[in-house]
Amino acid sequence: NAGVTQTPKFRVLKTGQSMTLLCAQDMNHEYMYWYRQDPGMGLRLIHYSVGEGTTAKGEVPDGYNVSRLKKQNFLLGLESAAPSQTSVYFCASITRLGLRSNQPQHFGDGTRLSIL
Amino acid sequence: GESVGLHLPTLSVQEGDNSIINCAYSNSASDYFIWYKQESGKGPQFIIDIRSNMDKRQGQRVTVLLNKTVKHLSLQIAATQPGDSAVYFCAEKLLLGSQGNLIFGKGTKLSVKP
């Protein structure tokens, strides 16, 4: 059971380049989340999805797009990377029942992204 | 806006001592609180949680205390071990709205001295 898997683990981009971060979970979770973590700050929610084919904005959505074409995958895209997007990105997931019955989200190990 | 914060950014304790990590939250509508542990290069790992209808919950070597009167949450680690060295985050879940999304504190770095 792999849980939540994020790829790639590390990436360096130049300003203006685009890329897609992949989050995959094998737990049949309905809800998936993308967070960013910056030094000295807690995790901030970028976008989330409550099910296949649906996405919604979180606290800091600007400069990012997401897609949830398959239930097990949640993609985070940067169309034109900026240095301010240098961060560690975490994906998390939970079942709908787990959310409503107050259970914790499950996290991946992160993608470290540097924008030069 | 409403946020979850921590009183101390760093905490250093001697191996074998007890550790107490504090968290202040500002949203009285939150109904669920979680403590996560994050080791270097890893994602947040669930430690313990507590619902708003409780004031104390114990796990193995960890205890979470919730004081709703002053909106304060604490994590107590008994007999702290070197393996406990990590950053600890508290998070709250709003009861109403926001799809039950979590709001995270900034984290406290716990260092255990051998």
Short mmCIF file of C-alpha atoms in Angstrom, two decimals:
data_model
loop_
_atom_site.label_atom_id
_atom_site.label_comp_id
_atom_site.label_asym_id
_atom_site.label_seq_id
_atom_site.Cartn_x
_atom_site.Cartn_y
_atom_site.Cartn_z
CA ASN A 1 0.00 0.00 0.00
CA ALA A 2 1.85 3.11 -1.25
CA GLY A 3 -0.51 5.71 0.27
CA VAL A 4 0.09 9.16 -1.22
CA THR A 5 2.90 9.35 -3.79
CA GLN A 6 4.26 12.57 -5.22
CA THR A 7 6.42 12.91 -8.31
CA PRO A 8 8.93 14.32 -8.90
CA LYS A 9 10.65 14.67 -5.52
CA PHE A 10 12.90 17.51 -6.65
CA ARG A 11 12.88 19.90 -9.57
CA VAL A 12 14.67 23.06 -10.62
CA LEU A 13 12.99 25.33 -13.13
CA LYS A 14 13.83 28.57 -14.84
CA THR A 15 11.46 31.52 -14.58
CA GLY A 16 8.74 31.21 -17.18
CA GLN A 17 8.97 27.43 -17.59
CA SER A 18 5.97 25.26 -16.99
CA MET A 19 5.64 21.96 -15.23
CA THR A 20 3.15 19.59 -13.66
CA LEU A 21 3.39 17.94 -10.26
CA LEU A 22 1.66 14.62 -9.87
CA CYS A 23 -0.05 13.29 -6.79
CA ALA A 24 -1.33 9.72 -6.79
CA GLN A 25 -3.18 7.91 -4.01
CA ASP A 26 -4.21 4.28 -3.93
CA MET A 27 -6.64 4.53 -1.01
CA ASN A 28 -9.73 5.39 -3.05
CA HIS A 29 -9.96 8.76 -1.32
CA GLU A 30 -12.48 11.27 -2.65
CA TYR A 31 -10.83 14.42 -1.32
CA MET A 32 -7.38 15.53 -2.42
CA TYR A 33 -5.41 18.67 -1.58
CA TRP A 34 -2.36 20.59 -2.72
CA TYR A 35 -0.45 22.65 -0.16
CA ARG A 36 2.71 24.69 -0.25
CA GLN A 37 5.11 25.00 2.65
CA ASP A 38 7.48 27.92 2.97
CA PRO A 39 10.18 28.46 5.63
CA GLY A 40 8.74 29.49 8.97
CA MET A 41 5.18 29.06 7.78
CA GLY A 42 2.55 26.43 8.07
CA LEU A 43 1.06 24.62 5.13
CA ARG A 44 -1.15 26.78 2.97
CA LEU A 45 -3.86 25.32 0.79
CA ILE A 46 -3.49 25.99 -2.94
CA HIS A 47 -6.34 24.00 -4.49
CA TYR A 48 -8.39 21.02 -3.53
CA SER A 49 -10.77 18.52 -5.07
CA VAL A 50 -13.81 16.84 -3.55
CA GLY A 51 -14.09 14.25 -6.30
CA GLU A 52 -13.19 13.25 -9.82
CA GLY A 53 -13.77 16.08 -12.24
CA THR A 54 -14.12 18.77 -9.56
CA THR A 55 -11.62 21.30 -8.22
CA ALA A 56 -11.79 24.36 -6.02
CA LYS A 57 -9.53 27.20 -4.95
CA GLY A 58 -7.83 27.28 -1.62
CA GLU A 59 -6.05 30.07 0.22
CA VAL A 60 -3.26 30.74 -2.32
CA PRO A 61 -4.44 29.60 -5.78
CA ASP A 62 -2.90 32.32 -7.98
CA GLY A 63 -0.35 31.05 -10.49
CA TYR A 64 -1.48 27.43 -10.22
CA ASN A 65 -3.97 25.22 -12.00
CA VAL A 66 -5.16 21.76 -11.09
CA SER A 67 -6.96 18.85 -12.66
CA ARG A 68 -8.61 15.73 -11.31
CA LEU A 69 -9.38 13.62 -14.36
CA LYS A 70 -9.02 10.37 -12.42
CA LYS A 71 -10.03 9.77 -8.84
CA GLN A 72 -6.58 8.57 -7.85
CA ASN A 73 -4.62 11.44 -9.40
CA PHE A 74 -4.49 15.15 -8.63
CA LEU A 75 -2.25 17.27 -10.83
CA LEU A 76 -0.82 20.68 -9.94
CA GLY A 77 0.36 22.82 -12.82
CA LEU A 78 2.53 25.88 -12.99
CA GLU A 79 2.00 27.53 -16.38
CA SER A 80 4.74 30.15 -16.04
CA ALA A 81 6.93 29.53 -13.01
CA ALA A 82 8.02 32.48 -10.89
CA PRO A 83 10.69 32.62 -8.15
CA SER A 84 7.92 33.25 -5.62
CA GLN A 85 6.72 29.72 -6.32
CA THR A 86 9.90 28.22 -4.94
CA SER A 87 8.55 26.04 -2.18
CA VAL A 88 7.90 22.53 -0.98
CA TYR A 89 4.61 21.20 -2.28
CA PHE A 90 2.60 18.62 -0.40
CA CYS A 91 -0.35 16.59 -1.50
CA ALA A 92 -2.86 15.09 0.92
CA SER A 93 -6.00 13.01 0.70
CA ILE A 94 -8.91 11.75 2.80
CA THR A 95 -12.18 9.95 2.31
CA ARG A 96 -15.44 11.88 2.39
CA LEU A 97 -16.49 9.82 5.39
CA GLY A 98 -13.17 10.47 7.05
CA LEU A 99 -13.56 14.20 6.60
CA ARG A 100 -17.05 14.24 8.03
CA SER A 101 -16.15 11.93 10.90
CA ASN A 102 -13.08 13.96 11.79
CA GLN A 103 -10.15 11.91 10.71
CA PRO A 104 -6.72 13.24 9.65
CA GLN A 105 -5.56 13.83 6.11
CA HIS A 106 -2.82 11.57 4.72
CA PHE A 107 0.21 13.34 3.27
CA GLY A 108 2.80 12.56 0.65
CA ASP A 109 6.50 13.28 1.19
CA GLY A 110 6.55 16.44 -0.88
CA THR A 111 8.06 17.90 -4.03
CA ARG A 112 10.85 20.41 -3.60
CA LEU A 113 10.63 22.98 -6.36
CA SER A 114 13.17 25.74 -7.01
CA ILE A 115 12.53 28.47 -9.53
CA LEU A 116 15.62 30.34 -10.69
CA GLY B 1 -8.27 36.49 9.27
CA GLU B 2 -8.48 33.47 11.49
CA SER B 3 -5.32 31.48 11.98
CA VAL B 4 -3.64 28.88 14.08
CA GLY B 5 -0.37 29.86 15.62
CA LEU B 6 2.29 28.59 17.96
CA HIS B 7 3.77 30.28 21.00
CA LEU B 8 7.35 29.04 20.48
CA PRO B 9 9.11 28.43 17.18
CA THR B 10 11.80 26.21 18.73
CA LEU B 11 12.01 23.93 21.74
CA SER B 12 15.07 22.12 23.03
CA VAL B 13 14.75 19.38 25.64
CA GLN B 14 16.95 16.79 27.24
CA GLU B 15 16.40 13.17 26.31
CA GLY B 16 14.07 11.59 28.81
CA ASP B 17 12.38 14.85 29.79
CA ASN B 18 8.80 15.67 28.94
CA SER B 19 8.06 18.11 26.10
CA ILE B 20 5.17 20.48 25.83
CA ILE B 21 4.35 22.16 22.54
CA ASN B 22 1.70 24.84 22.51
CA CYS B 23 -0.72 26.11 19.93
CA ALA B 24 -3.19 28.99 19.97
CA TYR B 25 -6.17 29.02 17.67
CA SER B 26 -8.58 31.83 17.03
CA ASN B 27 -11.61 30.17 15.46
CA SER B 28 -14.19 29.15 18.02
CA ALA B 29 -16.11 27.33 15.27
CA SER B 30 -13.38 24.72 14.83
CA ASP B 31 -14.52 21.25 15.85
CA TYR B 32 -11.47 19.12 15.26
CA PHE B 33 -7.77 19.53 15.97
CA ILE B 34 -4.78 17.53 14.83
CA TRP B 35 -1.12 17.37 15.68
CA TYR B 36 1.27 16.40 12.91
CA LYS B 37 4.96 15.55 13.12
CA GLN B 38 7.22 16.42 10.21
CA GLU B 39 10.71 14.99 9.98
CA SER B 40 13.29 16.48 7.66
CA GLY B 41 12.51 15.69 4.04
CA LYS B 42 9.22 14.02 4.87
CA GLY B 43 5.58 14.92 4.76
CA PRO B 44 3.46 15.61 7.86
CA GLN B 45 2.71 12.47 9.82
CA PHE B 46 -0.39 12.20 12.00
CA ILE B 47 0.34 11.94 15.72
CA ILE B 48 -2.88 12.51 17.61
CA ASP B 49 -6.17 14.33 17.26
CA ILE B 50 -8.95 15.62 19.45
CA ARG B 51 -12.53 16.64 18.89
CA SER B 52 -13.96 19.81 20.32
CA ASN B 53 -16.23 17.90 22.71
CA MET B 54 -13.17 16.58 24.55
CA ASP B 55 -10.51 18.33 26.62
CA LYS B 56 -7.91 15.60 26.78
CA ARG B 57 -6.85 12.63 24.74
CA GLN B 58 -3.96 10.28 25.32
CA GLY B 59 -1.95 8.14 22.98
CA GLN B 60 1.26 6.28 23.34
CA ARG B 61 3.62 8.75 25.07
CA VAL B 62 1.60 11.67 23.70
CA THR B 63 -1.26 13.63 25.19
CA VAL B 64 -3.24 16.44 23.63
CA LEU B 65 -5.02 18.99 25.79
CA LEU B 66 -7.71 21.31 24.51
CA ASN B 67 -8.78 24.42 26.38
CA LYS B 68 -11.66 25.95 24.47
CA THR B 69 -12.07 28.79 26.95
CA VAL B 70 -8.74 30.31 25.96
CA LYS B 71 -8.53 28.64 22.55
CA HIS B 72 -5.37 26.75 23.39
CA LEU B 73 -4.09 23.37 22.29
CA SER B 74 -1.02 21.57 23.59
CA LEU B 75 0.91 18.45 22.78
CA GLN B 76 2.73 16.70 25.57
CA ILE B 77 5.39 14.12 24.78
CA ALA B 78 6.49 11.95 27.68
CA ALA B 79 10.08 10.72 28.02
CA THR B 80 11.20 12.53 24.87
CA GLN B 81 13.51 10.51 22.65
CA PRO B 82 15.96 11.56 19.91
CA GLY B 83 13.52 10.16 17.37
CA ASP B 84 11.02 12.78 18.48
CA SER B 85 13.18 15.52 16.99
CA ALA B 86 11.05 17.10 14.27
CA VAL B 87 8.78 20.02 13.50
CA TYR B 88 5.34 19.73 15.06
CA PHE B 89 2.28 21.37 13.53
CA CYS B 90 -1.14 21.84 14.93
CA ALA B 91 -4.10 22.13 12.60
CA GLU B 92 -7.75 22.97 13.08
CA LYS B 93 -10.77 22.10 11.01
CA LEU B 94 -13.62 24.54 10.74
CA LEU B 95 -17.04 23.16 11.54
CA LEU B 96 -18.81 25.35 9.04
CA GLY B 97 -17.92 26.17 5.46
CA SER B 98 -14.58 25.78 3.63
CA GLN B 99 -15.31 22.09 2.96
CA GLY B 100 -13.75 21.20 6.28
CA ASN B 101 -10.33 22.35 5.13
CA LEU B 102 -7.51 22.43 7.63
CA ILE B 103 -5.75 25.56 8.86
CA PHE B 104 -2.18 24.90 9.95
CA GLY B 105 0.01 26.62 12.48
CA LYS B 106 3.55 27.68 11.66
CA GLY B 107 5.19 24.78 13.49
CA THR B 108 7.52 24.25 16.43
CA LYS B 109 10.90 22.65 15.95
CA LEU B 110 11.66 20.18 18.71
CA SER B 111 15.30 19.30 19.29
CA VAL B 112 16.19 16.51 21.70
CA LYS B 113 19.61 16.63 23.31
CA PRO B 114 21.17 13.25 24.14
#
